[in-house]
Each structure stands twice: as C-alpha cells, then as structure tokens.
Amino acid sequence: MNARALPRPQIPVNSADPRHAVTLTVNGVEVSREVSPRMLLSDFIRHELGLTGTHVGCEHGVCGACTVLIDGVSARSCLTLAVQADGAELRTVEALADGDAGLSVLQQAFAESHALQCGYCTPGFLMALTEHFESGDPLDLSDEGIREMIAGNLCRCTGYANIVVAVRRAAELSGRS
Amino acid sequence: MSTRQFGSRVQRNIDPRLLRGEGAFTDDIPLPGALHAAFVRSPFARARILSIDTAAARAMPGVVAVYTCDDIGHLDQALPLLIPHPSMRDARTQRPLARDDVHYVGQAVAMVVAADRYVAEDAALAIDVDYDQLAVELDLERAVAPGAPAVHTTHPDNVAADFTQVSGDPETAMAAAQHVTRIRVQVDRSTAAPMECRTVAARFDAASGELVVWDGTQAPIGVRGGLASIFGLDEHKVRVIAPDVGGGFGQKVMFPYPDELLVPFAAIEIGRPVKYIEDRRENFIGSNQERTQIHWIELHATKNGEVLALKDEFLHDTGAFIPYGIAVAQVASTSIAGPYRIPNIEVRFRAVYTPTVPVTPYRGCGRPQSCFAIERAMDKLADELGIDRREIRRRNLIADDEFPWAREGLLFADGLRVSLDSGQYHKALDLVCDRIGWDGFAAEQAAARAEGRDLGIGLAFYVEGTGLGPYEGGHVRIHPITGKVYVNTGLTAQGQGHDTVFAQIVADQLGVPVTDVILVQGDTAAYDWGVATFASRAAVVSGNAIHKTAALVRDKTVRAAANMLEVQEADVELRDGHAWVAGTDRKVPLAAIATASNPLRYAFNEAAQAATQFAPASRHDGPALQDDQHPGLEAAAYFSPECATWAYGVHAAVIEVDRATLQVKIHRYVCVHDCGNMINPTLVEGQVMGGLAQGIGGALYERIEYDAEGNPTNANFVDFLIPYATEIPDVEIAHLETPSPLNPLGVKGVGEAGCIAVGPTIAAAVEDALRHRGGGRFDAVPITPSAILENLGTA
C-alpha cells in the first residue's frame, strides 16, 4: 500500500485529564489558563506561557536549573504543580533585565566573569542568587559563603570557580560588598 | 592594525542571549502541533521478549501511535557501526527497538507518540511486555572467564575486540631491565551527565519533501548522513540543526541513538511534528557512558628508575554494544606511556561486552584510565626504588629538544601516527612542584600529623592527543549590507565558546570588532562540510581552517579596496570595519567593498548604485567578472591535520582525609597545562576548570552502581553524586604556551585536559596521607569513604 494513500490518523488535541483554572501574575502580567491538575509549573511556564528561559535539568528537584521565584522565594518549578501557583506572583529569568537589550547586575557579572559555558543551568543560578541579592540580609562574600549561596544548583561545565567570581563581582557592582 | 584579538581575554558573544533566557535549546523551539514521544525501556539487563501487548496503550485517549519493532518497517535493523576496525569480530550494535532480546536495563522496546508527554508516559506504562529473564555477569574479569553468561550468543567469551599494539622492541628491553613494577588499577564507570539531557524533534514537510530535525547532538552532519542513508533520502532533503546544546562531553557525539531515527520516522509517518525530550533517569539508563577499565601494567626499569619498557594489558568495558568501535580503548592504549620516553611498549586490550548501557566517549575518552595506570605505576616504581615521586618522573620525561617524539607502531584513534609534537615537560613539573610546595610539604605533613590530621600530597602528569582528523572547513563572507562577517564551520558548540574564539581569529585578519563576526554552526542547511565536535579538536582543526579562510578573504578585500581607493595594495590597512589608506583618513567601509565586489544589475541602496552596470566605477571593457573571479568577498578553505597535536599538563594536590568521616578534602590544587598558543586564556581556563570538576567527580564521588542483576541503583541526581560548588576547591591554573609545529596557529586542544590527571593525583595524595596509619595503595577510583575504610581495614 502506498503510504501516501492512507488517510491521516485523527490527532487528539488534548489528553483526557480534567482541567482547572489558574490565575497568577507572571513577570508582572496577570495570566489565566485552564490546566491539567498534574501539569508541572515548569511545563506550564515553558510550554503554556512560552517562557523557555527556565530550563529543566533533572525533574526531581536536585539540579536547580528550573529555579523560579514564587512570591519572591526561590522554588523548584519542576517540583511544583501549576495549580499550586494559583494566585502567586511568579518571576522567571526573562524578567531580570530591564529592557530588551540590557543585563541585570548579576547577568552582567556572569558575562564579565565567564561564569557560564553552555548556559543551560544559568537561569537557575541567576534566580537563586537574585533571591539572595534582593533580601535585605548582608551577603556573606567569603568563598564558603558564596559557595553556600549556590549549593542548590548543579553546573556541569564551569567547575563553579567563575560563578564564585561573578557573585563577588555582582556584589561589587551593586554596592553590596 | 587593530589590537590583536588572538590571545586576548575577550568576553563571549553568546553570553547576553543565554543570560537573558533567550537561548534556543531544542525544547525551547516552538513547534506548533508537536506530538510527544515516550519510550518503554527494558527493566532487565538480559532477557528474551516473549510478548508485547500494546492494546491498552493504543486505546488510551490522546495516544496517536505505538511502535514496536514490528511497526517500524525498514528501520528494524541493527544500527550502523560508526567506526569499523579490524580488531572487532562481528561487532554488535543495537536495533532501534529491541527484537527478541534485550541486553541492558534501559534498552528501548517500544515507543508511544501522544498528544502530550504526560499521556505518552501513561501509555508507555500501560504497555505490557512479558520477559524471560536470563543470567548476567557484571564483573569485567569474570565476564571473560570460561562459562560466563554471554551478552550476545554470537560472542560466548564476551570479547568484542582484541587488539595489541607494539612500539620498539619490548621483549629485548624487558630482558635488559633490572627492576619490574607490576600493578593492577581500575577506573569505574561514570557518565557525562550534561545538564540538558538528549533531545530530538522532527518535522516533515510533505510538500517539499524536506525532513527537518532539531537534535541536541555534537554531530549534525553525521546525523544527517545517517538519516538520509537509513530513510533513503537525498542528503539535501534532510536538514539537521543542533541548536543551543546544554553540554555534551562526548555523550552527544554518538549517533544515531534509537530516538534519533524513531522520532523523524514518526514525524514522517504521522504527518505532524514529533518531539522527544529525554528525562534524567533515561539519560542514566539510555544514553551512553564510559570509563570502566582494569589495567595490569608493568614497568621494566633500570635500578636508577629509567623505564626501558612498558607492558600493559587491559580490559575495557564496552557495555552491551560497540557502535563507536574501539575508539575509547584505542585512545587509552596509545596514551599509555604518557609524557615519558619509554621507547618500548606492548599494549593489549580486550573490549568486553557487559549487559549495561553502551560505552562511547565521555570527556577524556580513555585518557583518564591510561593516565591513572601509568601514573600510579610510576608512583609505585618510585616507592620500590626509593626514589622521590617527582624525581622518578624527571628521569623519564621527554626533554624539550627531543621533540617530536614518535611512538612508531602505535596508531591513534584517527588512524594516524602517534608523535608528541612539542612541550616543556620538565618546566611544567618544576612549576607545579614549586606552586604546590612539594619540597616543603614533609614538614607541613609532620606538623599536621602532630595535630592529629592526615595530610597528603600527590602529583600526576598527563598528555592528550588533540585535534584529530580527518578535517574541518571554514567559510567566511563579508556581508554587503551590514559589513558583518559570517563564518561557517561544520562544528557544533555545547558551551565551548566557538562563536567567540573563531571570531577572534577572523577579527585579526579582517580588522573588524569581534562582535561583528557571526559564527554559524550546527545547521546542515548553512554549511555541511566537516565532521563534528569531539576529541578537543575544534580550535585546532576548525580554528586553522577558519584562519586560512579569513586570510583569503583578507587578500580579496585588500585587492578590492586598493582598486576602489586607487592605491597600491601595500598601502591598504584593514581596521575598525574599514579599509584605510595607510597614514591618511581616507577609508571605505567593508560593507561597501563587499557590495562593489559583486557586479549588480539592480541597485537596492546607495552603495549598490556604485556597483551597477552604468555606474562609472564599474564600467569596463568585457565581462563584469573575469573567468577566475568570484563575486563578493568570501572564501572557503579546509584544514586536515597530518596527525594529532599533543597537549599536556601536570596536576598536584594537597588533601586531608578527615579522621572521623574519611572524606577527602582538597586543600590546595595546582594545574599546570600547555595547550600551545591560547586563543582566549579565559575560555581555556574555563575548559580546564570544568574538566577538573568532572575529574574530581570521577576521583571521589561518581560511579554508576549496578546490582548483581544489572539494575542501575543510582540512576538519578540524588544518588549519583555530581559535585556541587561545595565539593570543588579553588584551583590554581598556570599556563605554559609551547606552540604546536603542526598547524599555522600553533594551537593544541584543551577540551578534555582538566579531567585526565585528577584521579591519579588524588589517589597519590590519599595514599601519602594514610601510609603512616598503615593504609595500602589506592589503585582504584572513585575513592569513597567506604573505599578508604576498606583500605585501612585490610592494611
């Protein structure tokens, strides 16, 4: 049989999962969607909202690549359900820089310090560090203190040395050192 | 001229995009209407498949298709043997979906395509496979003993390849030796664990007949060849794009993985885009790994410690299949004599099938194992002869004036000869010892012991054959509208910064800002001559190809500019994106030169008007282009190395073994390395440091654990211990720059350098720390607290 003669199969649009309405603020904009109750927040951000800067590295909460800020607190979006974020204020890496071309202080410091290679884990580091930098607490900029700040994030490329340098540089750039 | 960019610490072009979350990794690329694939994978290391029942899965809402080996037509065949070699007999490669037999936990048995990944995974769970479990042998030594269960019935001894290489006359040399040191060493299995798992997405356009595949691979040109060949398509109807790729480290150079065929197959058959994004557990059980080797190495020496001959025999775990041939074992065997003269070598290996994930290169590719073998053997020889560990090395290192040092008879993994091309080995050894404080360490150690702390020091030397053939190409074009320079090469990047280092090379030739050089790589529709990114070869092979190409474009540009400015070519200078008449302020932008170099009929902007047929500047007798002339400012050139160029380095560490927890803490770590001329020292240091962190993982933490039935028991990031920032120390990196005589830029590769020598450095240091407490030798990595406990317990 000529394959081109075969009728195309019917393509289902969705699974049979029930849907729940969620409304939340994402990077300052309110969004409402109907989602499956088991949809991960990481999938929601990436595939429902098209904000693909948040990456998924392990899907079991160990690597930190998917870190976002929920109501200002860092969280693993791969261990959070989208429905749990209902009513929350969410921030992702896309919101860090002002304007279309600029870089935040942390991003600038990462670029200056060669603190990223493949860049896949980088958004998670940036979000985890943003929480530290935005808190009013003094930053412990000792080597150990900085390594503790990033101890929830895995990077397989850099060996971390330049990320430590970048954190110190960001503190300098933002007058926190 | 502008400031020279080669050798400068230039910031990376790619970073702003990645930092703003604007990277385009495979799963970031919008693919409207895409369906999602999920796999059923074998839960047994070795079993017969009795039946597969897919009825329940097919009936689930949202499921579009289910494939077993019976549903994939001509794809149901053994996958290609990528690198054939005569040492292999009837080499085994896997089928896209298992037929009759499974050979490792994780082998793909069926594929589901569904509306979303959640449903696809539900359906995969609903597929009922009935297996008859078979006996397995995981231990490498027992696997080659008579009577061991066979992974493949075709290979009852489990030996996939048996290969011996000889250099010099080892037999005569061994007879003349006064001392023999023998040692058995083992390096265990690890995995690359890139932060982005493997990915593949495909779209088939029935109207044009074009298949587009986005694949997080290191080798898109190879993937295209494989797909075109297997699907019977013209290569130009297959476009493979490696977009941003989140780390590779060798795992993504092997192809085709089953999904790399099955996803395009489903996209063609269903007529909708299909996507497969591997999850972390699948990366542990479905994507290739490396490392396990057991070496029995002998050093035959004089009483003074001069090694006359080396004999090594090793077993190499190749996993359940051997798709990449003997590359890993061959690199190990040809690197076995390290930086030492050792003129007589006999090295034999047997590659052994085990019922585990197939083995193909992971950063280091056999070098960490052979470095561990020779360096641990040198330490033992030193101990047995009562010679300092530094001194035994000094007596055997190749001297600066002895290069090139050829090891006739050995062939490297690219089939070319082994010839160490240049270096300053003695200087590197002195430098590392100076920086780590080798001479004063005994006092430091004694003082620490007096406080009840166990400090030790170790060092290890490595060499790394880099820049393997066969070739790479470069294509450079100055854009007529913007004056930006587009550069094509056949590589891909997974974080190395090619876009920046190649831009530096081009910027030096054309006098443009580094940020105005745009590298296009990883897209077969843009450029399709070349091989791939692997074996620390990008800077050497593509770098030199691009350098040659940029010089050709420079010549064309200067010639055209001289014509436009009506001066001699010798009076033209290229800088700041313009051609200048030397010593004057007369200049013309490169964009205008590029426009004028293309005889035009139609004017689309002001510069173009000057290139049209009635403009005074382009009026001449005869045709607008001479017979040998090519329009525009562009060129292509290639670089094909005569043999690998050998980088090297030496590591030293001071460590402490915690008496309570038996954990190893690294107090000081010094790495001296030499990769020839450095294009960008900051990026070189990044490569070295990243390699070091992986080396520390392999030395202290990382091991894929299997139970007796062949189930991996730590196939996740909780139990498989990749170092966090808290496990990696500050490292002092010192550079030597001995140019390679084998290429115009004088560069050597650096991608794998950092990881190679960490294992023997740490092992030597731990041994040194614990000897006074009755500790034995540390001849295996990783050195976990349990391994230390066992070592102390049996001393």
GROMACS .gro file of N, CA and C in nm, chain A residues 44-90:
model
  141
   44PHE      N    1   0.427   2.438   3.261
   44PHE     CA    2   0.332   2.548   3.243
   44PHE      C    3   0.406   2.674   3.195
   45ILE      N    4   0.514   2.706   3.265
   45ILE     CA    5   0.590   2.826   3.229
   45ILE      C    6   0.645   2.815   3.086
   46ARG      N    7   0.700   2.700   3.058
   46ARG     CA    8   0.771   2.682   2.931
   46ARG      C    9   0.675   2.664   2.813
   47HIS      N   10   0.578   2.577   2.832
   47HIS     CA   11   0.501   2.537   2.715
   47HIS      C   12   0.365   2.605   2.705
   48GLU      N   13   0.304   2.641   2.819
   48GLU     CA   14   0.178   2.715   2.813
   48GLU      C   15   0.204   2.863   2.792
   49LEU      N   16   0.306   2.916   2.861
   49LEU     CA   17   0.332   3.060   2.853
   49LEU      C   18   0.443   3.094   2.754
   50GLY      N   19   0.517   2.994   2.709
   50GLY     CA   20   0.623   3.020   2.611
   50GLY      C   21   0.745   3.090   2.668
   51LEU      N   22   0.761   3.086   2.801
   51LEU     CA   23   0.879   3.145   2.864
   51LEU      C   24   0.982   3.034   2.882
   52THR      N   25   1.065   3.014   2.781
   52THR     CA   26   1.151   2.895   2.778
   52THR      C   27   1.288   2.919   2.840
   53GLY      N   28   1.308   3.035   2.900
   53GLY     CA   29   1.436   3.059   2.968
   53GLY      C   30   1.456   2.972   3.089
   54THR      N   31   1.347   2.930   3.152
   54THR     CA   32   1.355   2.839   3.265
   54THR      C   33   1.378   2.697   3.212
   55HIS      N   34   1.489   2.636   3.253
   55HIS     CA   35   1.523   2.505   3.196
   55HIS      C   36   1.499   2.393   3.297
   56VAL      N   37   1.483   2.274   3.243
   56VAL     CA   38   1.456   2.158   3.327
   56VAL      C   39   1.575   2.064   3.316
   57GLY      N   40   1.641   2.037   3.428
   57GLY     CA   41   1.763   1.955   3.422
   57GLY      C   42   1.747   1.816   3.478
   58CYS      N   43   1.660   1.798   3.576
   58CYS     CA   44   1.653   1.664   3.637
   58CYS      C   45   1.510   1.619   3.665
   59GLU      N   46   1.418   1.710   3.675
   59GLU     CA   47   1.278   1.678   3.705
   59GLU      C   48   1.262   1.605   3.837
   60HIS      N   49   1.362   1.613   3.925
   60HIS     CA   50   1.339   1.563   4.060
   60HIS      C   51   1.400   1.653   4.167
   61GLY      N   52   1.412   1.780   4.133
   61GLY     CA   53   1.437   1.877   4.238
   61GLY      C   54   1.580   1.883   4.290
   62VAL      N   55   1.675   1.829   4.215
   62VAL     CA   56   1.812   1.822   4.266
   62VAL      C   57   1.904   1.924   4.200
   63CYS      N   58   1.883   1.954   4.074
   63CYS     CA   59   1.985   2.030   4.000
   63CYS      C   60   1.964   2.181   4.005
   64GLY      N   61   1.841   2.226   4.032
   64GLY     CA   62   1.818   2.370   4.047
   64GLY      C   63   1.806   2.447   3.918
   65ALA      N   64   1.816   2.382   3.803
   65ALA     CA   65   1.810   2.456   3.676
   65ALA      C   66   1.676   2.527   3.659
   66CYS      N   67   1.570   2.470   3.715
   66CYS     CA   68   1.434   2.521   3.692
   66CYS      C   69   1.391   2.623   3.796
   67THR      N   70   1.486   2.672   3.876
   67THR     CA   71   1.452   2.763   3.985
   67THR      C   72   1.384   2.891   3.935
   68VAL      N   73   1.270   2.922   3.999
   68VAL     CA   74   1.199   3.049   3.972
   68VAL      C   75   1.170   3.113   4.108
   69LEU      N   76   1.122   3.235   4.106
   69LEU     CA   77   1.083   3.300   4.231
   69LEU      C   78   0.931   3.300   4.240
   70ILE      N   79   0.879   3.237   4.346
   70ILE     CA   80   0.734   3.239   4.373
   70ILE      C   81   0.713   3.328   4.494
   71ASP      N   82   0.645   3.439   4.474
   71ASP     CA   83   0.628   3.540   4.579
   71ASP      C   84   0.763   3.577   4.640
   72GLY      N   85   0.862   3.589   4.552
   72GLY     CA   86   0.994   3.635   4.595
   72GLY      C   87   1.083   3.527   4.654
   73VAL      N   88   1.032   3.406   4.667
   73VAL     CA   89   1.110   3.297   4.728
   73VAL      C   90   1.148   3.196   4.620
   74SER      N   91   1.273   3.155   4.619
   74SER     CA   92   1.317   3.062   4.515
   74SER      C   93   1.249   2.927   4.532
   75ALA      N   94   1.212   2.866   4.420
   75ALA     CA   95   1.144   2.737   4.425
   75ALA      C   96   1.179   2.658   4.301
   76ARG      N   97   1.176   2.526   4.317
   76ARG     CA   98   1.196   2.436   4.203
   76ARG      C   99   1.066   2.426   4.125
   77SER      N  100   1.064   2.477   4.004
   77SER     CA  101   0.937   2.470   3.930
   77SER      C  102   0.906   2.330   3.882
   78CYS      N  103   1.006   2.240   3.885
   78CYS     CA  104   0.980   2.101   3.845
   78CYS      C  105   0.917   2.021   3.958
   79LEU      N  106   0.921   2.075   4.080
   79LEU     CA  107   0.858   2.005   4.193
   79LEU      C  108   0.731   2.075   4.238
   80THR      N  109   0.687   2.170   4.158
   80THR     CA  110   0.568   2.248   4.192
   80THR      C  111   0.465   2.224   4.082
   81LEU      N  112   0.341   2.206   4.122
   81LEU     CA  113   0.236   2.193   4.021
   81LEU      C  114   0.187   2.332   3.981
   82ALA      N  115   0.146   2.343   3.859
   82ALA     CA  116   0.096   2.473   3.813
   82ALA      C  117  -0.020   2.520   3.899
   83VAL      N  118  -0.107   2.426   3.940
   83VAL     CA  119  -0.223   2.466   4.019
   83VAL      C  120  -0.181   2.520   4.156
   84GLN      N  121  -0.064   2.478   4.205
   84GLN     CA  122  -0.017   2.530   4.333
   84GLN      C  123   0.021   2.678   4.324
   85ALA      N  124   0.050   2.723   4.203
   85ALA     CA  125   0.093   2.862   4.185
   85ALA      C  126  -0.026   2.956   4.165
   86ASP      N  127  -0.147   2.901   4.178
   86ASP     CA  128  -0.266   2.984   4.161
   86ASP      C  129  -0.261   3.101   4.259
   87GLY      N  130  -0.276   3.221   4.208
   87GLY     CA  131  -0.276   3.339   4.293
   87GLY      C  132  -0.138   3.393   4.327
   88ALA      N  133  -0.035   3.325   4.284
   88ALA     CA  134   0.101   3.365   4.322
   88ALA      C  135   0.155   3.470   4.226
   89GLU      N  136   0.266   3.530   4.273
   89GLU     CA  137   0.340   3.619   4.187
   89GLU      C  138   0.470   3.549   4.149
   90LEU      N  139   0.485   3.525   4.021
   90LEU     CA  140   0.595   3.442   3.972
   90LEU      C  141   0.694   3.528   3.894
   0.00000   0.00000   0.00000
